[in-house]
Amino acid sequence: MKPILYALTLAATVHTGVAIAAEKSPRDEFFWLGMINKATIVINSEEGLLDKELTPKIAAGLEKVIKDGNEPGAKRPSTVISFEPLLIDAAGPEVTLIHAGRSSQDMHATYRAAILRDDLLRLATQLDKTTSVMVDLAERHVDTIVPNYTNGVAAQPNSFGHYLLGHAAGLERDAQRIRETYARIDRSPMGTTVLNGTSWPLNRARMADYLGFSGIVDNAYDASQISSVDEPVEVGAIVTSIALHTGQFIEDIMTQYAQPRPWILLQEGGNNTYVSSAMPQKRNPGILNSTRQDASTAVTLALGPIIQAHNITPGMSDPKDVDANTEVVESAIKALKGWEKILGSLVIDPDRSLEELNSDWTASQELADVLMRKYKLPFRVGHHFASEVVDFAKSHNIKPLDFPYAEAKKIYTDAVKGTTFTSDLPMSEEEFRATLDPVAIVKNRATVGGPQPVEMVRMIKAAKDKVATQAAWVDDKQKVINTALERLDNDFGKLSKKPE
């Protein structure tokens, strides 16, 4: 998968030489080596580290190398060792004067950080898009009451919208992790050379600014020996979290989808489902299966940098491969795209979900809660009463809303026997039945963060605000990088013209 394209167009300013920034080229290693060399020439020339008389020739040579590399099908060297001979061919050996105080160590560390930075912004964009779809779906299903499950068993009624907001909260933490990791990656190693700096008074801060970094890696040893290994490992952890969140959602849907009469299905067509070659009644959940596989692939790839970084001396290249680390990020993007498609293809049947709730006893805990909250009955005593009601109902195949009130009174009398509480069930028949109503249970929740309407309004707004904040963050970071690179191109373009 190619890194994102750098397609900045300079504002109608014509310079002697080739306006390279106006051309489209992938922001790969070759691209960043070109930008690093541009920044080096501009900074060192202006600060007296490079003879200004030689600058135009050196700049023109670099322009030729970049132009040639941008031609269709041209080779784009990805290392300093393979890039430099092209510079020498284009501008003579004097061009190596720009190598003052530099090493392939800091140059490679810099382009790895720059590419990983771009990758994270692509991941953040897709994460935000998937989360936005989820939050919008949650808003449409605030009043859709469905069973939720714990330990694989139907547990309590809930708003489907509330359930989706729970998953969105997990993705928001992934978004936080991206922003936090980005801040650590968005630091320039340039000017640290191999591991302890150089005797050349290089302007590291200005170099970082030209390349769109927010700052520098402070410790020269850390720059290429420690942090450059940490970065892909940390990104792998983010990808792992996203993949696990994806897989959990899919497995929950799969459990329901496999039922004879599920309350959640997939729209047919568009590769969402496919028919069995032998069993005509089957509608296999293709999008669920493929996205789960993508999530599993993401976990597998994300473990790569961790394993490669294990038991190596500082700075070794094992976990630093650009293509491999981009593939790790791309695997998470693919899983998120699949998840987004799943959300768009879900078909929810509120009547069927309510039927399932009313055919089981997922509302039974509410009996114990109401008896304690309103009538001060200790929870464990109330829980025992509710449990006995459920046991009796299941043994006699009685649904919650059909349970005989008279039988409930008998069970209650037995449950409180030996306690100081009255033997009469304090709940009226009307209250008893209302307590077992899944819709009423959800609406009557009072806890902050619950599915009751007032809290859903608050949480949906908060979730949308977070999505918007993430989108604005991505736009800001992309603008910072693009503006810096455009400024560098403008300043470099001036060097192609020999001073009068």
Coordinates of C-alpha atoms in Angstrom, one line a residue:
M1 CA 0.0 0.0 0.0
K2 CA 1.5 3.3 -1.0
P3 CA 1.9 6.1 1.6
I4 CA -0.4 9.1 1.1
L5 CA 0.3 11.3 -1.8
Y6 CA 2.1 14.6 -1.5
A7 CA 0.4 16.8 -4.0
L8 CA 1.1 20.3 -2.9
T9 CA 0.9 22.8 -5.7
L10 CA 3.1 25.9 -5.3
A11 CA 1.2 29.2 -5.7
A12 CA 2.1 30.2 -9.3
T13 CA 5.6 31.1 -8.3
V14 CA 8.1 30.3 -11.1
H15 CA 11.7 29.5 -10.2
T16 CA 14.7 28.5 -12.2
G17 CA 14.7 24.7 -12.3
V18 CA 12.0 22.2 -11.8
A19 CA 9.0 22.9 -9.6
I20 CA 9.1 19.5 -8.1
A21 CA 6.5 20.1 -5.4
A22 CA 3.9 20.6 -8.1
E23 CA 4.3 17.0 -9.2
K24 CA 2.5 14.1 -7.5
S25 CA 4.8 11.6 -5.8
P26 CA 4.3 9.2 -3.0
R27 CA 5.6 10.3 0.4
D28 CA 7.9 7.4 0.6
E29 CA 11.6 7.1 1.6
F30 CA 12.8 8.7 -1.7
F31 CA 10.4 11.6 -1.2
W32 CA 11.6 12.3 2.4
L33 CA 15.3 11.9 1.5
G34 CA 14.7 14.6 -1.1
M35 CA 13.0 16.9 1.4
I36 CA 15.7 16.3 4.0
N37 CA 18.3 17.2 1.4
K38 CA 16.4 20.3 0.4
A39 CA 16.2 21.4 4.0
T40 CA 19.9 20.7 4.6
I41 CA 20.8 22.8 1.6
V42 CA 18.6 25.8 2.5
I43 CA 19.6 25.8 6.2
N44 CA 23.3 25.1 5.8
S45 CA 23.7 27.6 3.0
E46 CA 21.9 30.4 5.0
E47 CA 23.9 29.6 8.2
G48 CA 27.3 29.5 6.6
L49 CA 27.9 25.8 6.7
L50 CA 27.7 25.5 2.9
D51 CA 29.4 27.7 0.4
K52 CA 26.7 29.9 -1.2
E53 CA 28.6 29.9 -4.5
L54 CA 28.1 26.1 -4.7
T55 CA 24.5 26.2 -3.6
P56 CA 22.8 26.7 -7.0
K57 CA 24.7 23.8 -8.6
I58 CA 24.0 21.5 -5.7
A59 CA 20.3 22.5 -5.6
A60 CA 20.0 21.9 -9.3
G61 CA 21.6 18.5 -9.0
L62 CA 19.1 17.6 -6.2
E63 CA 16.2 18.8 -8.4
K64 CA 17.3 16.6 -11.3
V65 CA 17.5 13.5 -9.0
I66 CA 14.1 14.1 -7.7
K67 CA 12.6 14.9 -11.1
D68 CA 14.1 11.7 -12.5
G69 CA 12.7 9.7 -9.6
N70 CA 9.3 11.1 -10.1
E71 CA 9.1 9.8 -13.7
P72 CA 6.7 6.9 -14.4
G73 CA 8.4 3.6 -13.6
A74 CA 11.6 5.3 -12.4
K75 CA 13.6 3.8 -9.5
R76 CA 13.2 5.6 -6.2
P77 CA 16.2 4.8 -4.0
S78 CA 15.2 4.3 -0.4
T79 CA 18.5 4.6 1.3
V80 CA 21.1 7.3 1.8
I81 CA 23.8 5.0 0.3
S82 CA 21.8 4.5 -2.9
F83 CA 20.5 8.1 -3.1
E84 CA 23.9 9.8 -2.8
P85 CA 25.5 8.4 -6.0
L86 CA 22.7 9.9 -8.0
L87 CA 23.4 13.3 -6.5
I88 CA 27.1 12.9 -7.3
D89 CA 26.3 12.0 -10.9
A90 CA 24.0 15.1 -11.2
A91 CA 26.2 17.7 -9.4
G92 CA 29.6 16.3 -8.9
P93 CA 31.4 15.3 -5.7
E94 CA 30.9 18.8 -4.2
V95 CA 27.3 17.8 -3.5
T96 CA 28.5 15.6 -0.7
L97 CA 29.3 18.8 1.2
I98 CA 25.7 18.7 2.3
H99 CA 26.5 15.5 4.2
A100 CA 28.2 17.5 6.9
G101 CA 27.1 16.3 10.3
R102 CA 24.7 13.7 8.9
S103 CA 24.4 10.0 8.9
S104 CA 22.1 7.4 7.3
Q105 CA 21.2 6.7 10.9
D106 CA 19.5 10.0 11.6
M107 CA 18.2 10.4 8.0
H108 CA 16.6 7.0 8.0
A109 CA 15.1 7.5 11.5
T110 CA 13.7 10.8 10.2
Y111 CA 11.9 9.4 7.2
R112 CA 10.6 6.4 9.2
A113 CA 9.1 8.8 11.7
A114 CA 7.6 11.0 8.9
I115 CA 6.1 8.0 7.1
L116 CA 4.7 6.5 10.3
R117 CA 3.3 9.9 11.1
D118 CA 1.4 10.0 7.8
D119 CA 0.2 6.4 8.4
L120 CA -1.2 7.4 11.8
L121 CA -3.1 10.2 10.3
R122 CA -4.7 7.9 7.7
L123 CA -5.6 5.5 10.5
A124 CA -7.0 8.3 12.6
T125 CA -9.2 9.4 9.6
Q126 CA -10.7 6.0 9.1
L127 CA -11.2 5.4 12.8
D128 CA -13.0 8.7 13.0
K129 CA -15.2 7.7 10.0
T130 CA -16.1 4.3 11.5
T131 CA -16.9 5.9 14.9
S132 CA -19.1 8.5 13.3
V133 CA -21.1 5.9 11.5
M134 CA -21.5 4.0 14.8
V135 CA -22.6 7.1 16.7
D136 CA -25.2 8.0 14.0
L137 CA -26.5 4.5 14.2
A138 CA -26.7 4.7 18.0
E139 CA -28.8 7.9 17.7
R140 CA -31.3 6.1 15.4
H141 CA -31.6 3.2 17.9
V142 CA -32.0 5.0 21.2
D143 CA -35.5 3.5 21.7
T144 CA -34.6 0.0 20.2
I145 CA -34.6 -2.3 23.2
V146 CA -32.5 -5.4 22.9
P147 CA -31.0 -8.1 25.1
N148 CA -27.4 -7.7 26.1
Y149 CA -25.2 -10.6 27.0
T150 CA -22.6 -11.4 29.6
N151 CA -20.6 -14.7 29.7
G152 CA -22.4 -15.5 26.4
V153 CA -25.8 -15.6 28.1
A154 CA -28.7 -13.1 27.8
A155 CA -28.2 -10.8 30.8
Q156 CA -30.3 -7.6 30.8
P157 CA -32.4 -5.4 28.5
N158 CA -30.6 -2.4 27.0
S159 CA -31.0 0.3 24.4
F160 CA -29.2 -0.8 21.2
G161 CA -28.0 2.8 20.9
H162 CA -26.5 2.6 24.3
Y163 CA -24.8 -0.7 23.4
L164 CA -23.3 1.0 20.3
L165 CA -22.1 4.0 22.3
G166 CA -20.2 1.5 24.5
H167 CA -18.3 0.3 21.5
A168 CA -17.8 3.9 20.3
A169 CA -16.2 4.7 23.7
G170 CA -13.6 1.9 23.1
L171 CA -12.8 3.4 19.7
E172 CA -12.5 6.9 21.3
R173 CA -9.8 5.5 23.5
D174 CA -8.1 4.2 20.4
A175 CA -8.3 7.7 19.0
Q176 CA -6.7 9.0 22.2
R177 CA -3.9 6.5 21.8
I178 CA -3.3 7.6 18.2
R179 CA -3.0 11.3 19.3
E180 CA -0.7 10.4 22.2
T181 CA 1.5 8.2 20.0
Y182 CA 1.6 10.8 17.3
A183 CA 3.0 13.4 19.7
R184 CA 5.9 11.0 20.5
I185 CA 6.5 10.2 16.8
D186 CA 6.2 13.8 15.7
R187 CA 9.8 14.7 16.7
S188 CA 12.7 15.0 14.3
P189 CA 15.9 12.9 14.8
M190 CA 17.8 14.9 12.2
G191 CA 21.1 16.3 13.2
T192 CA 21.9 13.6 15.8
T193 CA 24.0 11.7 13.2
V194 CA 24.8 8.1 14.5
L195 CA 24.2 8.4 18.3
N196 CA 25.9 11.3 19.9
G197 CA 25.6 14.3 17.6
T198 CA 28.3 16.1 15.6
S199 CA 30.9 18.9 15.9
W200 CA 28.9 20.8 13.2
P201 CA 26.6 23.4 14.7
L202 CA 23.5 22.1 12.9
N203 CA 20.2 23.9 13.4
R204 CA 18.1 20.9 14.4
A205 CA 15.1 22.9 15.4
R206 CA 14.9 24.6 12.0
M207 CA 15.3 21.2 10.2
A208 CA 12.4 19.8 12.3
D209 CA 10.2 22.8 11.4
Y210 CA 10.9 22.5 7.6
L211 CA 9.9 18.8 7.7
G212 CA 6.7 19.5 9.6
F213 CA 7.8 18.1 13.0
S214 CA 6.6 19.8 16.1
G215 CA 10.0 19.4 17.8
I216 CA 13.2 17.3 18.0
V217 CA 14.1 14.1 19.7
D218 CA 16.1 15.7 22.5
N219 CA 18.7 12.9 23.3
A220 CA 20.9 12.1 20.3
Y221 CA 21.3 8.5 21.4
D222 CA 17.6 8.1 21.9
A223 CA 16.9 9.4 18.4
S224 CA 18.1 6.5 16.3
Q225 CA 18.8 3.8 18.9
I226 CA 15.8 3.8 21.2
S227 CA 12.8 5.8 20.1
S228 CA 13.0 4.6 16.5
V229 CA 12.4 1.1 17.8
D230 CA 9.7 2.2 20.2
E231 CA 7.6 3.9 17.5
P232 CA 6.5 0.8 15.5
V233 CA 6.0 -1.1 18.7
E234 CA 3.7 1.5 20.0
V235 CA 1.8 1.7 16.8
G236 CA 1.4 -2.0 16.8
A237 CA -0.2 -1.7 20.2
I238 CA -2.8 0.7 18.8
V239 CA -3.5 -1.6 15.9
T240 CA -3.9 -4.5 18.3
S241 CA -6.5 -2.6 20.4
I242 CA -8.5 -1.6 17.3
A243 CA -8.5 -5.1 16.0
L244 CA -9.6 -6.5 19.3
H245 CA -12.5 -4.0 19.5
T246 CA -13.4 -5.0 15.9
G247 CA -13.4 -8.7 16.7
Q248 CA -15.4 -8.3 19.9
F249 CA -18.2 -6.5 18.1
I250 CA -18.3 -9.1 15.3
E251 CA -18.4 -12.0 17.6
D252 CA -21.3 -10.5 19.5
I253 CA -23.2 -10.0 16.2
M254 CA -22.3 -13.5 15.1
T255 CA -23.8 -15.1 18.2
Q256 CA -27.1 -13.4 17.5
Y257 CA -26.9 -14.0 13.8
A258 CA -26.6 -17.7 14.3
Q259 CA -30.0 -18.0 16.1
P260 CA -32.9 -19.5 14.2
R261 CA -34.8 -16.2 14.5
P262 CA -32.2 -13.5 15.1
W263 CA -33.3 -10.0 15.9
I264 CA -30.2 -8.7 14.0
L265 CA -29.5 -9.6 10.3
L266 CA -27.5 -8.2 7.4
Q267 CA -28.8 -6.6 4.3
E268 CA -28.4 -9.1 1.5
G269 CA -26.3 -8.3 -1.5
G270 CA -23.2 -6.2 -1.9
N271 CA -21.0 -9.1 -0.6
N272 CA -22.7 -8.7 2.8
T273 CA -24.0 -12.3 2.6
Y274 CA -23.6 -15.2 0.3
V275 CA -25.6 -18.4 -0.2
S276 CA -24.4 -21.9 0.5
S277 CA -23.5 -24.0 -2.4
A278 CA -25.4 -26.9 -0.9
M279 CA -28.0 -25.6 1.6
P280 CA -30.4 -23.1 0.0
Q281 CA -31.8 -21.8 3.3
K282 CA -28.4 -20.4 4.4
R283 CA -27.3 -16.8 4.2
N284 CA -23.7 -16.9 5.2
P285 CA -22.5 -13.6 6.8
G286 CA -19.6 -12.9 4.4
I287 CA -18.9 -9.4 5.6
L288 CA -18.7 -10.6 9.2
N289 CA -16.4 -13.4 8.4
S290 CA -14.1 -11.3 6.2
T291 CA -13.8 -8.4 8.6
R292 CA -13.1 -10.8 11.5
Q293 CA -10.3 -12.3 9.4
D294 CA -9.0 -8.8 8.7
A295 CA -9.0 -8.0 12.4
S296 CA -7.1 -11.3 13.1
T297 CA -4.6 -10.5 10.4
A298 CA -4.1 -7.0 12.0
V299 CA -3.3 -8.6 15.4
T300 CA -0.9 -11.0 13.7
L301 CA 1.0 -8.2 11.9
A302 CA 0.9 -5.9 14.9
L303 CA 2.8 -8.5 17.0
G304 CA 5.6 -8.4 14.4
P305 CA 7.4 -5.2 15.7
I306 CA 7.2 -6.5 19.2
I307 CA 8.7 -9.8 18.4
Q308 CA 11.4 -8.2 16.2
A309 CA 12.3 -5.7 18.9
H310 CA 12.7 -8.5 21.5
N311 CA 16.2 -9.4 22.6
I312 CA 18.1 -7.1 20.2
T313 CA 20.7 -4.5 21.0
P314 CA 19.7 -0.8 20.8
G315 CA 19.2 0.6 17.3
M316 CA 19.1 -2.7 15.3
S317 CA 17.0 -2.4 12.2
D318 CA 14.8 -5.5 12.7
P319 CA 11.5 -3.7 13.6
K320 CA 12.1 -0.6 11.5
D321 CA 11.1 -1.7 8.0
V322 CA 9.0 1.0 6.5
D323 CA 6.8 -1.2 4.3
A324 CA 6.2 -3.7 7.0
N325 CA 5.2 -1.1 9.5
T326 CA 2.9 0.6 7.0
E327 CA 1.3 -2.7 6.3
V328 CA 0.6 -3.0 10.1
V329 CA -1.3 0.3 10.0
E330 CA -3.0 -0.6 6.7
S331 CA -4.3 -3.8 8.2
A332 CA -6.2 -1.8 10.9
I333 CA -7.6 0.6 8.3
K334 CA -8.9 -2.4 6.4
A335 CA -10.6 -3.9 9.4
L336 CA -12.2 -0.5 10.3
K337 CA -13.5 -0.2 6.8
G338 CA -15.1 -3.6 7.1
W339 CA -16.6 -2.6 10.4
E340 CA -18.0 0.5 8.9
K341 CA -19.6 -1.6 6.2
I342 CA -21.1 -3.9 8.7
L343 CA -22.7 -1.0 10.6
G344 CA -24.2 0.2 7.4
S345 CA -25.7 -3.2 6.6
L346 CA -27.2 -4.1 9.9
V347 CA -31.0 -4.8 9.9
I348 CA -32.4 -4.5 13.4
D349 CA -35.9 -6.0 14.2
P350 CA -37.1 -4.2 17.4
D351 CA -40.2 -6.4 17.7
R352 CA -38.2 -9.6 17.5
S353 CA -35.6 -8.3 20.0
L354 CA -38.5 -7.4 22.4
E355 CA -40.0 -10.8 21.9
E356 CA -36.8 -12.4 22.8
L357 CA -36.5 -10.3 26.0
N358 CA -40.1 -11.2 27.0
S359 CA -39.4 -14.8 26.4
D360 CA -36.5 -14.9 28.8
W361 CA -35.9 -13.5 32.3
T362 CA -33.3 -10.8 31.5
A363 CA -35.5 -8.4 33.6
S364 CA -35.4 -10.4 36.8
Q365 CA -32.6 -8.4 38.5
E366 CA -35.0 -5.4 38.5
L367 CA -37.3 -7.3 41.0
A368 CA -34.5 -7.4 43.5
D369 CA -33.5 -3.8 42.8
V370 CA -37.0 -2.4 43.2
L371 CA -37.6 -4.3 46.4
M372 CA -34.4 -2.9 47.9
R373 CA -34.8 0.6 46.6
K374 CA -38.4 1.1 47.4
Y375 CA -39.1 -1.4 50.2
K376 CA -35.7 -1.7 51.9
L377 CA -35.5 -5.4 51.4
P378 CA -31.8 -6.5 51.5
F379 CA -30.6 -7.2 48.0
R380 CA -29.6 -10.8 48.6
V381 CA -33.0 -11.6 50.0
G382 CA -34.7 -9.9 47.0
H383 CA -32.2 -11.7 44.7
H384 CA -33.3 -15.0 46.2
F385 CA -36.9 -14.2 45.6
A386 CA -36.2 -13.2 42.0
S387 CA -34.2 -16.4 41.5
E388 CA -37.0 -18.6 42.8
V389 CA -39.5 -16.8 40.5
V390 CA -37.2 -17.6 37.5
D391 CA -36.7 -21.2 38.5
F392 CA -40.5 -21.7 38.8
A393 CA -41.1 -19.9 35.5
K394 CA -38.6 -22.0 33.6
S395 CA -39.8 -25.2 35.0
H396 CA -43.3 -24.4 34.0
N397 CA -42.5 -22.7 30.7
I398 CA -43.9 -19.3 31.8
K399 CA -42.8 -16.1 30.2
P400 CA -42.1 -13.0 32.4
L401 CA -45.2 -11.0 31.4
D402 CA -47.4 -14.1 32.0
F403 CA -46.2 -15.0 35.4
P404 CA -49.1 -15.4 37.9
Y405 CA -49.0 -12.8 40.5
A406 CA -50.5 -15.2 43.1
E407 CA -47.5 -17.5 42.6
A408 CA -45.1 -14.6 43.0
K409 CA -46.7 -13.8 46.4
K410 CA -46.3 -17.4 47.6
I411 CA -42.6 -17.4 46.5
Y412 CA -42.0 -14.1 48.3
T413 CA -43.5 -15.4 51.5
D414 CA -41.1 -18.4 51.4
A415 CA -38.2 -16.2 50.5
V416 CA -38.5 -13.9 53.5
K417 CA -39.3 -16.7 56.0
G418 CA -37.0 -16.4 59.0
T419 CA -36.4 -12.6 58.4
T420 CA -38.0 -9.6 60.2
F421 CA -39.7 -8.6 56.9
T422 CA -43.5 -8.9 56.4
S423 CA -44.5 -12.1 54.5
D424 CA -46.7 -10.1 52.1
L425 CA -45.1 -9.1 48.7
P426 CA -45.1 -5.3 49.0
M427 CA -45.4 -4.8 45.2
S428 CA -48.9 -4.6 43.7
E429 CA -49.6 -6.8 40.7
E430 CA -49.4 -3.7 38.4
E431 CA -46.0 -2.8 39.8
F432 CA -44.8 -6.4 39.7
R433 CA -45.6 -6.6 36.0
A434 CA -44.2 -3.1 35.2
T435 CA -40.9 -4.2 36.9
L436 CA -40.6 -7.0 34.4
D437 CA -41.2 -4.8 31.4
P438 CA -37.8 -4.4 29.5
V439 CA -38.8 -1.0 28.0
A440 CA -39.7 0.4 31.3
I441 CA -36.5 -0.9 32.9
V442 CA -34.3 0.9 30.3
K443 CA -36.3 4.2 30.5
N444 CA -36.2 4.1 34.4
R445 CA -32.4 3.8 34.7
A446 CA -31.0 6.6 36.9
T447 CA -27.3 6.1 36.8
V448 CA -25.1 8.5 34.9
G449 CA -24.0 6.8 31.7
G450 CA -27.1 4.6 31.5
P451 CA -29.5 4.1 28.6
Q452 CA -32.3 6.4 29.9
P453 CA -33.3 9.1 27.3
V454 CA -31.8 12.1 29.1
E455 CA -28.4 10.3 29.3
M456 CA -28.6 9.1 25.8
V457 CA -29.1 12.7 24.5
R458 CA -26.0 13.8 26.6
M459 CA -23.8 10.9 25.5
I460 CA -24.7 11.1 21.9
K461 CA -23.8 14.8 21.8
A462 CA -20.5 14.1 23.7
A463 CA -19.7 11.3 21.2
K464 CA -20.3 13.5 18.2
D465 CA -18.2 16.2 19.8
K466 CA -15.3 13.8 20.2
V467 CA -15.6 12.7 16.6
A468 CA -15.5 16.3 15.4
T469 CA -12.5 17.0 17.7
Q470 CA -10.7 14.0 16.2
A471 CA -11.4 15.2 12.6
A472 CA -10.2 18.7 13.4
W473 CA -7.1 17.3 15.0
V474 CA -6.3 15.3 11.8
D475 CA -6.9 18.3 9.6
D476 CA -4.7 20.4 11.8
K477 CA -1.8 17.9 11.7
Q478 CA -2.0 17.5 8.0
K479 CA -2.1 21.2 7.5
V480 CA 1.0 21.7 9.7
I481 CA 3.0 19.1 7.6
N482 CA 1.8 20.3 4.2
T483 CA 2.4 24.0 5.1
A484 CA 5.9 23.2 6.3
L485 CA 6.7 21.3 3.2
E486 CA 5.3 24.0 0.9
R487 CA 7.4 26.6 2.8
L488 CA 10.5 24.4 2.3
D489 CA 9.8 24.0 -1.4
N490 CA 9.4 27.8 -1.8
D491 CA 12.7 28.5 0.0
F492 CA 14.5 25.8 -1.8
G493 CA 13.2 27.0 -5.2
K494 CA 15.0 30.4 -4.6
L495 CA 18.3 28.6 -4.4
S496 CA 18.2 27.4 -8.0
K497 CA 18.8 30.9 -9.2
K498 CA 22.4 32.0 -8.9
P499 CA 22.8 35.2 -6.9
E500 CA 23.6 38.3 -8.9

